[in-house]
PDB file of C-alpha atoms in Angstrom:
ATOM      1  CA  MET A   1     -51.358-111.408  33.538  1.00  0.00           C
ATOM      2  CA  VAL A   2     -49.356-108.606  35.162  1.00  0.00           C
ATOM      3  CA  VAL A   3     -45.673-108.428  34.270  1.00  0.00           C
ATOM      4  CA  VAL A   4     -43.239-107.938  37.099  1.00  0.00           C
ATOM      5  CA  VAL A   5     -39.545-107.578  36.370  1.00  0.00           C
ATOM      6  CA  VAL A   6     -37.500-109.462  38.969  1.00  0.00           C
ATOM      7  CA  LYS A   7     -33.869-108.592  39.581  1.00  0.00           C
ATOM      8  CA  ASP A   8     -31.709-111.475  40.690  1.00  0.00           C
ATOM      9  CA  ALA A   9     -28.446-111.208  42.639  1.00  0.00           C
ATOM     10  CA  GLY A  10     -26.534-110.333  39.453  1.00  0.00           C
ATOM     11  CA  ALA A  11     -27.168-107.470  37.052  1.00  0.00           C
ATOM     12  CA  ASP A  12     -29.377-109.589  34.775  1.00  0.00           C
ATOM     13  CA  GLU A  13     -33.158-109.229  35.081  1.00  0.00           C
ATOM     14  CA  LEU A  14     -35.705-112.026  34.994  1.00  0.00           C
ATOM     15  CA  ILE A  15     -38.865-111.439  32.979  1.00  0.00           C
ATOM     16  CA  PRO A  16     -41.852-113.645  33.898  1.00  0.00           C
ATOM     17  CA  VAL A  17     -43.574-115.066  30.828  1.00  0.00           C
ATOM     18  CA  GLY A  18     -46.886-116.924  30.993  1.00  0.00           C
ATOM     19  CA  LEU A  19     -46.904-120.331  29.318  1.00  0.00           C
ATOM     20  CA  GLY A  20     -50.372-121.781  29.848  1.00  0.00           C
ATOM     21  CA  ARG A  21     -50.779-122.184  33.618  1.00  0.00           C
ATOM     22  CA  ALA A  22     -47.056-121.996  34.285  1.00  0.00           C
ATOM     23  CA  VAL A  23     -44.824-118.958  34.557  1.00  0.00           C
ATOM     24  CA  HIS A  24     -41.473-119.222  32.822  1.00  0.00           C
ATOM     25  CA  PHE A  25     -38.634-116.758  33.507  1.00  0.00           C
ATOM     26  CA  VAL A  26     -36.553-115.341  30.663  1.00  0.00           C
ATOM     27  CA  ARG A  27     -33.239-113.617  31.379  1.00  0.00           C
ATOM     28  CA  ARG A  28     -32.794-110.195  29.805  1.00  0.00           C
ATOM     29  CA  SER A  29     -29.358-111.284  28.504  1.00  0.00           C
ATOM     30  CA  GLU A  30     -31.077-114.029  26.457  1.00  0.00           C
ATOM     31  CA  VAL A  31     -33.333-111.543  24.638  1.00  0.00           C
ATOM     32  CA  ARG A  32     -32.018-110.814  21.138  1.00  0.00           C
ATOM     33  CA  TYR A  33     -34.651-108.244  20.239  1.00  0.00           C
ATOM     34  CA  ALA A  34     -38.144-107.136  21.139  1.00  0.00           C
ATOM     35  CA  GLU A  35     -40.971-106.271  18.782  1.00  0.00           C
ATOM     36  CA  ALA A  36     -43.934-104.003  19.575  1.00  0.00           C
ATOM     37  CA  HIS A  37     -47.437-105.476  19.547  1.00  0.00           C
ATOM     38  CA  GLY A  38     -49.637-102.621  20.749  1.00  0.00           C
ATOM     39  CA  ASP A  39     -49.407-102.473  24.550  1.00  0.00           C
ATOM     40  CA  TYR A  40     -47.460-105.745  24.513  1.00  0.00           C
ATOM     41  CA  ALA A  41     -43.968-106.689  23.399  1.00  0.00           C
ATOM     42  CA  ARG A  42     -42.773-109.946  21.894  1.00  0.00           C
ATOM     43  CA  LEU A  43     -39.344-110.971  23.180  1.00  0.00           C
ATOM     44  CA  TYR A  44     -37.228-113.086  20.812  1.00  0.00           C
ATOM     45  CA  THR A  45     -34.659-115.497  22.265  1.00  0.00           C
ATOM     46  CA  ASP A  46     -32.772-118.571  21.046  1.00  0.00           C
ATOM     47  CA  GLY A  47     -35.597-120.715  22.402  1.00  0.00           C
ATOM     48  CA  GLY A  48     -38.431-118.885  20.657  1.00  0.00           C
ATOM     49  CA  SER A  49     -40.607-115.848  21.300  1.00  0.00           C
ATOM     50  CA  HIS A  50     -42.616-114.747  24.308  1.00  0.00           C
ATOM     51  CA  LEU A  51     -45.410-112.174  24.529  1.00  0.00           C
ATOM     52  CA  VAL A  52     -45.256-109.948  27.616  1.00  0.00           C
ATOM     53  CA  ARG A  53     -47.589-107.211  28.796  1.00  0.00           C
ATOM     54  CA  VAL A  54     -45.215-104.257  28.684  1.00  0.00           C
ATOM     55  CA  SER A  55     -44.788-101.563  26.056  1.00  0.00           C
ATOM     56  CA  LEU A  56     -41.679-101.288  23.932  1.00  0.00           C
ATOM     57  CA  SER A  57     -41.168 -97.741  25.244  1.00  0.00           C
ATOM     58  CA  ALA A  58     -41.066 -99.032  28.832  1.00  0.00           C
ATOM     59  CA  LEU A  59     -38.547-101.731  27.844  1.00  0.00           C
ATOM     60  CA  GLU A  60     -36.437 -99.181  25.984  1.00  0.00           C
ATOM     61  CA  GLU A  61     -36.229 -96.952  29.034  1.00  0.00           C
ATOM     62  CA  ALA A  62     -35.562 -99.801  31.466  1.00  0.00           C
ATOM     63  CA  TRP A  63     -33.011-101.614  29.278  1.00  0.00           C
ATOM     64  CA  ARG A  64     -31.111 -98.673  27.741  1.00  0.00           C
ATOM     65  CA  ASP A  65     -28.168 -99.082  30.146  1.00  0.00           C
ATOM     66  CA  ALA A  66     -28.104-102.848  29.508  1.00  0.00           C
ATOM     67  CA  GLY A  67     -27.137-102.389  25.841  1.00  0.00           C
ATOM     68  CA  PHE A  68     -30.535-102.291  24.141  1.00  0.00           C
ATOM     69  CA  VAL A  69     -31.153 -99.682  21.454  1.00  0.00           C
ATOM     70  CA  ARG A  70     -34.286 -98.636  19.560  1.00  0.00           C
ATOM     71  CA  ILE A  71     -33.744 -99.177  15.827  1.00  0.00           C
ATOM     72  CA  HIS A  72     -37.312 -98.653  14.658  1.00  0.00           C
ATOM     73  CA  ARG A  73     -40.625 -97.688  16.226  1.00  0.00           C
ATOM     74  CA  SER A  74     -41.416-101.395  16.395  1.00  0.00           C
ATOM     75  CA  HIS A  75     -38.006-102.911  17.310  1.00  0.00           C
ATOM     76  CA  LEU A  76     -35.620-102.790  20.254  1.00  0.00           C
ATOM     77  CA  VAL A  77     -32.337-104.692  19.756  1.00  0.00           C
ATOM     78  CA  SER A  78     -29.627-105.991  22.060  1.00  0.00           C
ATOM     79  CA  LEU A  79     -26.277-104.680  20.800  1.00  0.00           C
ATOM     80  CA  ALA A  80     -24.611-107.882  22.062  1.00  0.00           C
ATOM     81  CA  HIS A  81     -26.704-110.001  19.664  1.00  0.00           C
ATOM     82  CA  ILE A  82     -26.138-108.033  16.446  1.00  0.00           C
ATOM     83  CA  ASP A  83     -24.354-110.292  13.967  1.00  0.00           C
ATOM     84  CA  GLU A  84     -24.081-107.909  11.005  1.00  0.00           C
ATOM     85  CA  MET A  85     -24.938-104.400   9.883  1.00  0.00           C
ATOM     86  CA  VAL A  86     -25.447-103.773   6.159  1.00  0.00           C
ATOM     87  CA  VAL A  87     -25.827-100.295   4.672  1.00  0.00           C
ATOM     88  CA  GLU A  88     -27.063-100.405   1.101  1.00  0.00           C
ATOM     89  CA  SER A  89     -28.395 -97.444  -0.888  1.00  0.00           C
ATOM     90  CA  GLY A  90     -28.610 -95.396   2.293  1.00  0.00           C
ATOM     91  CA  ARG A  91     -30.770 -97.993   4.098  1.00  0.00           C
ATOM     92  CA  CYS A  92     -29.457 -99.891   7.093  1.00  0.00           C
ATOM     93  CA  THR A  93     -30.363-103.485   7.961  1.00  0.00           C
ATOM     94  CA  LEU A  94     -29.222-105.523  10.950  1.00  0.00           C
ATOM     95  CA  ARG A  95     -28.971-109.286  11.101  1.00  0.00           C
ATOM     96  CA  VAL A  96     -29.809-110.544  14.577  1.00  0.00           C
ATOM     97  CA  GLY A  97     -29.718-114.308  14.969  1.00  0.00           C
ATOM     98  CA  GLY A  98     -30.417-114.833  11.277  1.00  0.00           C
ATOM     99  CA  THR A  99     -33.344-112.388  11.237  1.00  0.00           C
ATOM    100  CA  PRO A 100     -32.980-109.214   9.134  1.00  0.00           C
ATOM    101  CA  LEU A 101     -34.310-106.081  10.878  1.00  0.00           C
ATOM    102  CA  THR A 102     -34.638-102.747   9.102  1.00  0.00           C
ATOM    103  CA  VAL A 103     -33.288 -99.685  10.890  1.00  0.00           C
ATOM    104  CA  SER A 104     -35.340 -96.533  10.406  1.00  0.00           C
ATOM    105  CA  ARG A 105     -33.636 -93.586   8.704  1.00  0.00           C
ATOM    106  CA  ARG A 106     -34.161 -91.587  11.875  1.00  0.00           C
ATOM    107  CA  ASN A 107     -32.208 -94.105  14.015  1.00  0.00           C
ATOM    108  CA  THR A 108     -29.469 -95.087  11.522  1.00  0.00           C
ATOM    109  CA  GLY A 109     -26.952 -92.365  12.426  1.00  0.00           C
ATOM    110  CA  ALA A 110     -27.204 -92.878  16.180  1.00  0.00           C
ATOM    111  CA  LEU A 111     -26.953 -96.663  15.805  1.00  0.00           C
ATOM    112  CA  ARG A 112     -23.916 -96.417  13.528  1.00  0.00           C
ATOM    113  CA  ASP A 113     -22.216 -94.042  15.975  1.00  0.00           C
ATOM    114  CA  ARG A 114     -22.949 -96.312  18.929  1.00  0.00           C
ATOM    115  CA  LEU A 115     -21.715 -99.458  17.162  1.00  0.00           C
ATOM    116  CA  LEU A 116     -18.559 -97.812  15.841  1.00  0.00           C
ATOM    117  CA  ARG A 117     -17.803 -96.073  19.137  1.00  0.00           C
ATOM    118  CA  GLY A 118     -17.646 -99.486  20.791  1.00  0.00           C
ATOM    119  CA  ALA A 119     -15.591-101.052  17.994  1.00  0.00           C
ATOM    120  CA  LEU A 120     -12.999 -98.357  17.240  1.00  0.00           C
ATOM    121  CA  PRO A 121      -9.937 -97.860  19.450  1.00  0.00           C
ATOM    122  CA  GLY A 122      -8.938 -94.399  20.603  1.00  0.00           C
ATOM    123  CA  PRO A 123     -10.536 -91.576  22.534  1.00  0.00           C
ATOM    124  CA  ALA A 124     -14.269 -90.843  22.412  1.00  0.00           C
ATOM    125  CA  ARG A 125     -13.333 -87.529  20.812  1.00  0.00           C
ATOM    126  CA  ARG A 126     -12.680 -89.310  17.497  1.00  0.00           C
ATOM    127  CA  SER A 127     -16.249 -90.658  17.233  1.00  0.00           C
ATOM    128  CA  GLN A 128     -17.702 -87.257  18.116  1.00  0.00           C
ATOM    129  CA  GLY A 129     -15.706 -85.650  15.312  1.00  0.00           C
ATOM    130  CA  SER A 130     -17.005 -88.120  12.768  1.00  0.00           C
ATOM    131  CA  ARG A 131     -20.549 -87.615  14.056  1.00  0.00           C
ATOM    132  CA  GLY A 132     -20.217 -83.861  13.538  1.00  0.00           C
ATOM    133  CA  ALA A 133     -19.067 -84.412   9.955  1.00  0.00           C
ATOM    134  CA  GLN A 134     -22.019 -86.712   9.300  1.00  0.00           C
ATOM    135  CA  ASN A 135     -24.452 -84.173  10.734  1.00  0.00           C
ATOM    136  CA  SER A 136     -23.146 -81.384   8.539  1.00  0.00           C
ATOM    137  CA  ARG A 137     -23.351 -83.578   5.441  1.00  0.00           C
ATOM    138  CA  GLY A 138     -26.869 -84.637   6.393  1.00  0.00           C
ATOM    139  CA  ALA A 139     -27.919 -81.001   6.757  1.00  0.00           C
ATOM    140  CA  GLN A 140     -26.482 -80.131   3.335  1.00  0.00           C
ATOM    141  CA  GLY A 141     -28.213 -83.121   1.791  1.00  0.00           C
ATOM    142  CA  SER A 142     -31.581 -82.041   3.173  1.00  0.00           C
ATOM    143  CA  ARG A 143     -31.129 -78.566   1.646  1.00  0.00           C
ATOM    144  CA  GLY A 144     -30.104 -79.968  -1.720  1.00  0.00           C
ATOM    145  CA  GLY A 145     -26.379 -79.188  -1.386  1.00  0.00           C
ATOM    146  CA  ARG A 146     -24.525 -75.917  -1.581  1.00  0.00           C
ATOM    147  CA  GLY A 147     -25.394 -73.549  -4.344  1.00  0.00           C
ATOM    148  CA  THR A 148     -27.454 -75.961  -6.404  1.00  0.00           C
ATOM    149  CA  ARG A 149     -30.879 -74.634  -5.415  1.00  0.00           C
ATOM    150  CA  GLY A 150     -29.900 -71.004  -5.969  1.00  0.00           C
ATOM    151  CA  ALA A 151     -28.896 -71.752  -9.563  1.00  0.00           C
ATOM    152  CA  ARG A 152     -32.340 -73.213 -10.261  1.00  0.00           C
ATOM    153  CA  ASN A 153     -34.287 -70.599  -8.338  1.00  0.00           C
ATOM    154  CA  PRO A 154     -36.301 -68.415 -10.776  1.00  0.00           C
ATOM    155  CA  ARG A 155     -36.273 -65.485  -8.369  1.00  0.00           C
ATOM    156  CA  GLY A 156     -32.478 -65.638  -8.189  1.00  0.00           C
ATOM    157  CA  SER A 157     -32.170 -65.587 -11.987  1.00  0.00           C
ATOM    158  CA  ARG A 158     -34.475 -62.523 -12.234  1.00  0.00           C
ATOM    159  CA  ASN A 159     -32.436 -60.701  -9.620  1.00  0.00           C
ATOM    160  CA  SER A 160     -29.212 -61.372 -11.491  1.00  0.00           C
ATOM    161  CA  ARG A 161     -30.680 -59.996 -14.752  1.00  0.00           C
ATOM    162  CA  SER A 162     -31.953 -56.764 -13.189  1.00  0.00           C
ATOM    163  CA  SER A 163     -28.549 -55.774 -11.801  1.00  0.00           C
TER     164      SER A 163
END
């Protein structure tokens, strides 16, 4: 079956889904999240799930402006359907329609920024400032913090003795 995305008169897209010999149409606005299955994607809605012959990367590109965001290499989520975001021990999990979905470490910062930018009042400048602070902390964390590695570095201790 070849998947063709049909745009109706409104901004919502219709996705044809094969159900036996019939073709059923699912509205993009009804899709809570999509999960990768090789060259296919499984679309999850209130009414169940539907397998379509389109890659998650293609959906991500086509639906980015419609409020869908990649949270993991295998999941694309509609921001409108996120019920809860839980950050525990540095790991982020979303609850979408009662289903917990893990956010990859790589996508956590961008997702948090995007969710908070939409929820917080005030100019966009405020969210950019907080993002800059998070980036600088993340960079320090990846280097082990300021000054802590130098104190444990054997070469540094030899240099301090020789002078």
